[in-house]
GROMACS .gro file of C-alpha atoms in nm:
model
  358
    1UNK     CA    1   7.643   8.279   6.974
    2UNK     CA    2   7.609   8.508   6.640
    3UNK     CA    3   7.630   8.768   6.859
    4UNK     CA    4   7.863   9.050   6.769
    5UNK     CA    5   8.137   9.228   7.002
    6UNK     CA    6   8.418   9.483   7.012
    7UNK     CA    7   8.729   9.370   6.996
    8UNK     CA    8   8.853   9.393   7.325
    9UNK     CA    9   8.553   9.125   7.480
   10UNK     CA   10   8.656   8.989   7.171
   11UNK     CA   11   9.010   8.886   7.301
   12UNK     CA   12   8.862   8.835   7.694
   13UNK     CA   13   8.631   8.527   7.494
   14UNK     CA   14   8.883   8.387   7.317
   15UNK     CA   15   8.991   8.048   7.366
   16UNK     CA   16   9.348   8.131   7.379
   17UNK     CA   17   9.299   8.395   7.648
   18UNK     CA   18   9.095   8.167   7.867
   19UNK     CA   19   9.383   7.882   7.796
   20UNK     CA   20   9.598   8.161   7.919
   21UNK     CA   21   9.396   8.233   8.212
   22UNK     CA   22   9.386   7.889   8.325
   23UNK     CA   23   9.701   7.837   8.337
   24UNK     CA   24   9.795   8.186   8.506
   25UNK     CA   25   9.507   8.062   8.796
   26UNK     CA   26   9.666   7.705   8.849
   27UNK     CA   27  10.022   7.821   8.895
   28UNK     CA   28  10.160   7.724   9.204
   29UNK     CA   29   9.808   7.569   9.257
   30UNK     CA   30   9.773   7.299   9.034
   31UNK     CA   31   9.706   7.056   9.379
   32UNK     CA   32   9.473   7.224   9.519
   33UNK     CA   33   9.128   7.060   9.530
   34UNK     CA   34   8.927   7.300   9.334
   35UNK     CA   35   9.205   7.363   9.083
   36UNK     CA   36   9.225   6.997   9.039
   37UNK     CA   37   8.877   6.972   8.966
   38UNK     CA   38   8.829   7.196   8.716
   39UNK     CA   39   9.160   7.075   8.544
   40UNK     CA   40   8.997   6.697   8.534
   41UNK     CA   41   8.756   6.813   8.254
   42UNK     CA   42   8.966   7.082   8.127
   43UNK     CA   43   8.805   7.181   7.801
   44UNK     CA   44   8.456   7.151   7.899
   45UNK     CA   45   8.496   7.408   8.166
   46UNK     CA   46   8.707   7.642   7.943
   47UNK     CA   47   8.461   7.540   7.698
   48UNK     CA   48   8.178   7.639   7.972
   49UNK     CA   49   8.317   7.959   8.063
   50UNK     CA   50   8.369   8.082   7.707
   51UNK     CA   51   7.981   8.056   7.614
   52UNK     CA   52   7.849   8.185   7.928
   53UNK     CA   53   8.081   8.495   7.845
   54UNK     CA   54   7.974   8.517   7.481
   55UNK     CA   55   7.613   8.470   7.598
   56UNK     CA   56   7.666   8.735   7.907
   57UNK     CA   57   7.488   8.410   8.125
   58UNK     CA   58   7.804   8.428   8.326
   59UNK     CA   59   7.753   8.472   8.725
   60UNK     CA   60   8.053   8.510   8.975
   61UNK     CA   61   7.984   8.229   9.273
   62UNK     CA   62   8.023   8.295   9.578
   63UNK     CA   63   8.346   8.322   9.831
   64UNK     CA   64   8.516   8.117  10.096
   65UNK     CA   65   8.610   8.387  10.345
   66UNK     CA   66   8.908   8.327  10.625
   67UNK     CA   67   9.161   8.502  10.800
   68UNK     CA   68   9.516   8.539  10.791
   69UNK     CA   69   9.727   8.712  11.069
   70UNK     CA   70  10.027   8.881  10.881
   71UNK     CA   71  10.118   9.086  10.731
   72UNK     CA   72   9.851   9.239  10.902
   73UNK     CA   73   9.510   9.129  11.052
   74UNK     CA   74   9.276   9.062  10.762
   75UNK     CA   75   8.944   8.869  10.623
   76UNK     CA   76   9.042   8.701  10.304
   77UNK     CA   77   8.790   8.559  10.021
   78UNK     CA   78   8.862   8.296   9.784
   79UNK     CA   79   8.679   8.288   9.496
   80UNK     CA   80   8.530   7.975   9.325
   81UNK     CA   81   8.820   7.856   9.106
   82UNK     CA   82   8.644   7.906   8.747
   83UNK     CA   83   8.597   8.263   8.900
   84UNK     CA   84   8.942   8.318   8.868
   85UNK     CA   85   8.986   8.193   8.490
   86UNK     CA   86   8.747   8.472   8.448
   87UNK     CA   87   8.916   8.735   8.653
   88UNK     CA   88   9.237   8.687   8.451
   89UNK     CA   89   9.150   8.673   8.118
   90UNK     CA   90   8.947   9.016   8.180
   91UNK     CA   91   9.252   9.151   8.330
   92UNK     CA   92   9.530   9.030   8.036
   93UNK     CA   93   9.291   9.236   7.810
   94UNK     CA   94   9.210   9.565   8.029
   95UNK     CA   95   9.524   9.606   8.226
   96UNK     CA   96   9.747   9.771   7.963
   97UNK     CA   97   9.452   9.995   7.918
   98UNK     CA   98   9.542  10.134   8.242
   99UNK     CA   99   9.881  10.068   8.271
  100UNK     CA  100   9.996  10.357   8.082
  101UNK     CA  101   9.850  10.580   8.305
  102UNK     CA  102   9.989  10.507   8.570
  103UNK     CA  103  10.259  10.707   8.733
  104UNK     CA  104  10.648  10.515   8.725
  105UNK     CA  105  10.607  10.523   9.150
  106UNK     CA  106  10.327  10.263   9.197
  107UNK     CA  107  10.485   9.936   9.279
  108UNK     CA  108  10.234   9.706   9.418
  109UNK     CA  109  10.070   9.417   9.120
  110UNK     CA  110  10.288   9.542   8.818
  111UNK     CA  111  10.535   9.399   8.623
  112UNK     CA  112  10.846   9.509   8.672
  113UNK     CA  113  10.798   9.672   9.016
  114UNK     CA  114  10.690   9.497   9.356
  115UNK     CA  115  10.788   9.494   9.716
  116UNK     CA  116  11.181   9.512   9.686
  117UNK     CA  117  11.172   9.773   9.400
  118UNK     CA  118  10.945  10.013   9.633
  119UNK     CA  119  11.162   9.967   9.894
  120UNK     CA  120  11.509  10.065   9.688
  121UNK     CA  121  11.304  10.375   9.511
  122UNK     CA  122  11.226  10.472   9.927
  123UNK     CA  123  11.593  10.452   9.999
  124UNK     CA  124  11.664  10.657   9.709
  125UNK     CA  125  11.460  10.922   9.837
  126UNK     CA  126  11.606  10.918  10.168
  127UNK     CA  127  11.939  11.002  10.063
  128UNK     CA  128  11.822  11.305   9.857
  129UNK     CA  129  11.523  11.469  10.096
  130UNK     CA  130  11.583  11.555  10.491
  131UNK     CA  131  11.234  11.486  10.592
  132UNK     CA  132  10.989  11.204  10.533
  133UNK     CA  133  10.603  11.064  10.555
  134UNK     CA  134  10.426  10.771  10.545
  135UNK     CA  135  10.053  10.769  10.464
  136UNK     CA  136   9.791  10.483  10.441
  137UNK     CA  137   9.453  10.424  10.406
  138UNK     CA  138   9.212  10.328  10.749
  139UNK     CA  139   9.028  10.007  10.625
  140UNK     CA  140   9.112  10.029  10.191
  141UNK     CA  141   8.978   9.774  10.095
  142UNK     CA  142   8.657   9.734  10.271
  143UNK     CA  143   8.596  10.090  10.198
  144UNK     CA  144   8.667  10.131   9.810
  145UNK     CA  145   8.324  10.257   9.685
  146UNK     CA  146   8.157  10.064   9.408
  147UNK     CA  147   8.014  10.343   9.220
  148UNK     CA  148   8.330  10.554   9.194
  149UNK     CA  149   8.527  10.245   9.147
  150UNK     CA  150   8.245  10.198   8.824
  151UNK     CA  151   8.285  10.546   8.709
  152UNK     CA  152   8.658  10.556   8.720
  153UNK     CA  153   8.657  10.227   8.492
  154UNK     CA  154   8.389  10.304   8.263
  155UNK     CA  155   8.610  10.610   8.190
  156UNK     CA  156   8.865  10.403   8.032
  157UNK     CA  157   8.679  10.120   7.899
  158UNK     CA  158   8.473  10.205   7.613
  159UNK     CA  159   8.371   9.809   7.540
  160UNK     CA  160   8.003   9.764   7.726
  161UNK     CA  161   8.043   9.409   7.720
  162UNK     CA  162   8.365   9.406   7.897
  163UNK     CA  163   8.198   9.669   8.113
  164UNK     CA  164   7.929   9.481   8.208
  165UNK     CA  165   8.171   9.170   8.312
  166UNK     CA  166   8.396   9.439   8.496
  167UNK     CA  167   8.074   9.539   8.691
  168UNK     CA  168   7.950   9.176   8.754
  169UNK     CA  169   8.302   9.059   8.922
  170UNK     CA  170   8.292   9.381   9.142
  171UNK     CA  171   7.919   9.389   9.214
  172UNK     CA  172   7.993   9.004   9.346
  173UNK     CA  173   8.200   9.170   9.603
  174UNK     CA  174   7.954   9.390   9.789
  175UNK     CA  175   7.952   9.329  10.117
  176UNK     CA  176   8.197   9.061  10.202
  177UNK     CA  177   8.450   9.296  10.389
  178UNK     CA  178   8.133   9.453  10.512
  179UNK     CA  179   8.220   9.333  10.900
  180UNK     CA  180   8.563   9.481  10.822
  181UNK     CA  181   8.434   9.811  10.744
  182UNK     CA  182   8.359  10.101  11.042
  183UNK     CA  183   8.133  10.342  10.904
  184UNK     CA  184   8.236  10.708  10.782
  185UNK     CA  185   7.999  10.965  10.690
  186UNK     CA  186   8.139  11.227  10.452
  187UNK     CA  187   8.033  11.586  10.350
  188UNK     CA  188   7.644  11.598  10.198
  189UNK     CA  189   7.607  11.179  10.317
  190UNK     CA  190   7.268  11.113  10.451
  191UNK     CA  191   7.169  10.831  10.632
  192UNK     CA  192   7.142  10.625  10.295
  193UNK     CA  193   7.485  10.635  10.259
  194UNK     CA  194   7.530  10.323  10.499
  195UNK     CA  195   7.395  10.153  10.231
  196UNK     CA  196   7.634  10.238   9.968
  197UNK     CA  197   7.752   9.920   9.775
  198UNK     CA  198   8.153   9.918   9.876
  199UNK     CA  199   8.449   9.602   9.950
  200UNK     CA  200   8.660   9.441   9.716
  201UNK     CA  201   8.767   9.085   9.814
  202UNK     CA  202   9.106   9.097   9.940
  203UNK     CA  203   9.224   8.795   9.741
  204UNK     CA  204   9.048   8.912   9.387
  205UNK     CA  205   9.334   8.952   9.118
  206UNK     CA  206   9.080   9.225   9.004
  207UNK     CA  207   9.098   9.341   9.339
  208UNK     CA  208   9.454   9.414   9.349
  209UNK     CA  209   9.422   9.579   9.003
  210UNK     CA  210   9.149   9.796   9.062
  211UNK     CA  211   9.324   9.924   9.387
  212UNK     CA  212   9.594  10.090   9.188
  213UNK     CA  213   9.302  10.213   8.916
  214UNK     CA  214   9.118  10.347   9.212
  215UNK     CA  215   9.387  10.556   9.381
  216UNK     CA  216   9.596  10.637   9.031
  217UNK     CA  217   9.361  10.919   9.092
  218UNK     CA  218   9.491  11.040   9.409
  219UNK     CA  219   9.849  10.938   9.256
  220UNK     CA  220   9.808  11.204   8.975
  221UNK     CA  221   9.684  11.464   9.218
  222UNK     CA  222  10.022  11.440   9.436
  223UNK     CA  223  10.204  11.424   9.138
  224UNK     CA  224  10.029  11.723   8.914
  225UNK     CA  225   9.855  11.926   9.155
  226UNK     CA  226  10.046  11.927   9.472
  227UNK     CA  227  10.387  11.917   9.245
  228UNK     CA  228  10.570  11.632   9.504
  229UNK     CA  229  10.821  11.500   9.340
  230UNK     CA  230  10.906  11.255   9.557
  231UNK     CA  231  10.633  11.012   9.625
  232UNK     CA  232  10.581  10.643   9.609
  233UNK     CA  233  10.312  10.432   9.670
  234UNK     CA  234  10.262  10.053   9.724
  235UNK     CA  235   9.859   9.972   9.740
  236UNK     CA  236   9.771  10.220  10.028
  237UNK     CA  237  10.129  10.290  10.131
  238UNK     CA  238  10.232  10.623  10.056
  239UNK     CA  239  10.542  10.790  10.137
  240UNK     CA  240  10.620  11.167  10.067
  241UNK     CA  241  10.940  11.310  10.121
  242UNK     CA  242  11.074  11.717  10.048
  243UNK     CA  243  11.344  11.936  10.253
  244UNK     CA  244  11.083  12.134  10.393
  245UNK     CA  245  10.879  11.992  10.673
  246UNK     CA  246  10.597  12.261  10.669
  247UNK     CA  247  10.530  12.171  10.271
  248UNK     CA  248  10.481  11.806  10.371
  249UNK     CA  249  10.196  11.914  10.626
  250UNK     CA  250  10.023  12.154  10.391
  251UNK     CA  251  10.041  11.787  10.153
  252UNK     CA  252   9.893  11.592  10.438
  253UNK     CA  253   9.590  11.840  10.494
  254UNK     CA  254   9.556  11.848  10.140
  255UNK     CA  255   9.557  11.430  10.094
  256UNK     CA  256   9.324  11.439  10.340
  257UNK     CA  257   9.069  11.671  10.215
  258UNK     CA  258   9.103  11.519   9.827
  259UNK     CA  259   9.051  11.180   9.960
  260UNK     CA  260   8.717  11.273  10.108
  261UNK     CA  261   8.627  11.231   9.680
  262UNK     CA  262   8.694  10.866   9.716
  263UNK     CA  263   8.518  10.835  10.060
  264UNK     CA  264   8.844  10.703  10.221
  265UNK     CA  265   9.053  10.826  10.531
  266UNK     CA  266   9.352  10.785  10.636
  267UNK     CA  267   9.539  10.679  10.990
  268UNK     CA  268   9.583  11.091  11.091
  269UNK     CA  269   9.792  11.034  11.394
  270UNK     CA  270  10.066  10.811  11.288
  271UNK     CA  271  10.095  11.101  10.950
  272UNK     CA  272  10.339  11.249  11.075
  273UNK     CA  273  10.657  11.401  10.937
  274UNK     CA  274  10.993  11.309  11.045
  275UNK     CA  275  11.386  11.331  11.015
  276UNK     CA  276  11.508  11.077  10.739
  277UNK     CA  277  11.741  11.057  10.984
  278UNK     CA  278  11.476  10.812  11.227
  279UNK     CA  279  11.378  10.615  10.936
  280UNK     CA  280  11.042  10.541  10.780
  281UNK     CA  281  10.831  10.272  10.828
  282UNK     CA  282  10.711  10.090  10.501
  283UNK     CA  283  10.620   9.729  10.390
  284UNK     CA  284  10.730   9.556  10.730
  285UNK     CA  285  11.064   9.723  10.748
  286UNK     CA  286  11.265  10.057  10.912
  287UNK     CA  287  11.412  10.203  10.633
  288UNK     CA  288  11.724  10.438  10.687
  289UNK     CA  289  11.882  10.629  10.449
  290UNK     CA  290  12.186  10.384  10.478
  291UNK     CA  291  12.034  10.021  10.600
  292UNK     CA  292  11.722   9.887  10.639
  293UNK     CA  293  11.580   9.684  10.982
  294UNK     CA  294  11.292   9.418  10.988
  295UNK     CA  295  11.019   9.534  11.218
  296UNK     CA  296  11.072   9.303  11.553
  297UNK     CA  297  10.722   9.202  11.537
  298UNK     CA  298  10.827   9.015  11.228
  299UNK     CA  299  11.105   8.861  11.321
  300UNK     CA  300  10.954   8.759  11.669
  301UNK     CA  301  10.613   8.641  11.437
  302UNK     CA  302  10.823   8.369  11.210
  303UNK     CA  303  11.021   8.234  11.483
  304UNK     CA  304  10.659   8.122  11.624
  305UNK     CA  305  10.595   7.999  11.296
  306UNK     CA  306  10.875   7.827  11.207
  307UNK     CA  307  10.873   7.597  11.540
  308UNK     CA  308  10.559   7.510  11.473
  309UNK     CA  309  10.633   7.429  11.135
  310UNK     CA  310  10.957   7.216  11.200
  311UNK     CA  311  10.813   7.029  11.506
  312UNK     CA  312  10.554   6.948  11.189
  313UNK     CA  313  10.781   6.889  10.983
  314UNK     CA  314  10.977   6.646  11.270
  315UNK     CA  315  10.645   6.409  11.341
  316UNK     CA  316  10.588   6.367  10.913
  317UNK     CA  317  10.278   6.627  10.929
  318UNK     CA  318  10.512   6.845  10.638
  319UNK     CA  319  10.701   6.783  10.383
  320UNK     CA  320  11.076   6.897  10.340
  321UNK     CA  321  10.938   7.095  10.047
  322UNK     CA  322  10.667   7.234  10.203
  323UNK     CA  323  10.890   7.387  10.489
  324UNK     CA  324  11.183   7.466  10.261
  325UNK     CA  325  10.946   7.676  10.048
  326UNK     CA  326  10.820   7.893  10.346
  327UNK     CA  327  11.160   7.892  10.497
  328UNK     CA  328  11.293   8.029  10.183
  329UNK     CA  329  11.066   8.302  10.111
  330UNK     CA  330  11.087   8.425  10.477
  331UNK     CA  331  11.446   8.424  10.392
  332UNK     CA  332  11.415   8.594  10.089
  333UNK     CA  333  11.227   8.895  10.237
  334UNK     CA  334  11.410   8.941  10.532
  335UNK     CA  335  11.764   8.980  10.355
  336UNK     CA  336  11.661   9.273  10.235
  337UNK     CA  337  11.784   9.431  10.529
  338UNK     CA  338  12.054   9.396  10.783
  339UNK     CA  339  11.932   9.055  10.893
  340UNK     CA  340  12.197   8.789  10.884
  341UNK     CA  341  12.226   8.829  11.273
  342UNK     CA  342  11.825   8.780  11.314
  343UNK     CA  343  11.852   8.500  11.036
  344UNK     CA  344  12.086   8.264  11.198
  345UNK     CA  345  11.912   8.313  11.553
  346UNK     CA  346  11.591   8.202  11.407
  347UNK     CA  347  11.700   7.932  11.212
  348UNK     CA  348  11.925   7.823  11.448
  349UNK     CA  349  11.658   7.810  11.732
  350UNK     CA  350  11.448   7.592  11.541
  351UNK     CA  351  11.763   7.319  11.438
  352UNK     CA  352  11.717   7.477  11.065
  353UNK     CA  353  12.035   7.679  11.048
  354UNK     CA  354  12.176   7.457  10.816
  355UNK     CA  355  11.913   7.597  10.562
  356UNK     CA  356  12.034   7.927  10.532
  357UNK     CA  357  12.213   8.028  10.253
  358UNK     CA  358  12.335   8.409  10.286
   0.00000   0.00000   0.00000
């Protein structure tokens, strides 16, 4: 415990980051068993984590894995509650670390930016450019590579201690996206390369962190090498947009070829340029240069959701809370396009309309 550290695992130990990273854990899941549990004897687990992190003796558990059907098709882990104490008070230190170099277009997990603000920024584009396209990533998150992933942060952190933790938390990962992952061999692989440690748990906060650290790379590249200026990216949704079509397909061929240095590929057919005039897909919507449309599927997925979820409601299996608070955020992400015609049908199908409110 008379062990000496730099300051930055310095501030990660301290008992007024890991009060911090409590609380940031239990929001919105104070109720929940395992958050429950560890709040009953509070300061003996804070107490608990703070040695084992002073002492290195700390261990990630393991994860509760299930999946979840939208926005898209995908294995989830949960991590062991006191697992995510840790995971936020390393990211509250090492986050503005990296934060300042990133480029103004990534929205996804920063302050500030997020779902609604990528989607304005992609409207803004479409009034200035004539042609468009939309690029992601086959399988991210199964496929980021641990040792790259290592290298880029070890670049940035200098602290071995917080190093070490950083490389703990992602080394707990390996393999649980592993039956999510089709293999890809790359230039100079062998058959080793199977074996390559790779997954982040899609669920992590570090996860959704080290996803923007991870492809900042390929964000600078667009931006400095290839000289686009107008690019945006949310996770592994990228959209690139210039008045000259042939430039954006010399970008694609490029993309492709410098992502082959992170060992990731992306969905070649549907990158594809196009009129701004058709609209581009992005983050469950059809965005046009003067109004945006909700992808059917997600309309037609909520209205299945919701009559389950009021013919709960109706036999006393959910509270009026409960089903106000996922009525409300549905709400809240479909108005941001030309909805209020899809709105009221939905709501009006399932006896809720009276819960709309604009």
């Amino acid at each position: 415990m008379g062990k000496k550290y730099d300051e930055l695992y310095e501030k990660i130990c301290h008992p007024a980051n890991l009060w911090w990273a409590y609380k940031a854990a239990a929001r919105g899941k104070r109720y929940r068993p395992s958050a429950a549990a560890f709040e009953f004897d509070l300061e003996k687990n804070l107490i608990e984590i703070e040695h084992e992190l002073k002492d290195e003796t700390y261990r990630p558990g393991g994860y509760h894995s299930f999946r979840i059907q939208k926005p898209k098709k995908r294995l989830v882990n949960a991590a062991p509650f006191r697992d995510r104490v840790v995971h936020h008070a390393l990211i509250q230190v090492i986050e503005p670390l990296f934060e300042r170099q990133f480029i103004f277009d990534s929205y996804a997990n920063r302050k500030g930016k997020g779902t609604h603000a990528a989607l304005d920024r992609c409207t803004h584009y479409l009034r200035r450019y004539r042609y468009g396209m939309h690029l992601d990533v086959r399988q991210f998150f199964p496929s980021v590579d641990h040792e790259i992933l290592a290298s880029i942060l070890a670049r940035t952190i200098g602290d071995q201690c917080a190093l070490r933790l950083a490389q703990k938390i992602l080394t707990s990962g390996d393999g649980v996206q592993a039956d999510e992952y089709e293999m890809v061999y790359f230039p100079g692989d062998d058959l080793f390369s199977r074996q390559r440690p790779r997954g982040l748990p899609i669920g992590n906060l570090t996860s959704q962190h080290w996803a923007n650290v991870y492809l900042n790379h390929l964000d600078q590249y667009i931006k400095r090498t290839l000289k686009c200026r107008a690019y945006l990216r949310y996770v592994d949704d990228m959209l690139l947009f210039s008045d000259d079509k042939a430039q954006l397909g010399q970008w694609r061929g490029a993309i492709i070829s410098y992502l082959q240095s992170l060992r990731l590929t992306i969905h070649e057919e549907s990158a594809q340029s196009r009129p701004v005039s058709t609209g581009i897909p992005f983050l469950g919507f059809q965005v046009f240069p003067d109004h945006r449309r909700l992808k059917p599927s997600n309309g037609y997925a909520f209205q299945r959701k919701l009559k389950d979820l009021a013919g709960n409601y109706r036999e006393g299996k959910l509270s009026f809370r409960e089903l106000d608070c996922r009525v409300t955020s549905w709400i809240n992400h479909a108005r941001y396009a030309d909805t209020w015609g899809l709105r009221k049908a939905v709501l009006t199908n399932a006896g809720l309309l009276e819960g709309i409110n604009g």
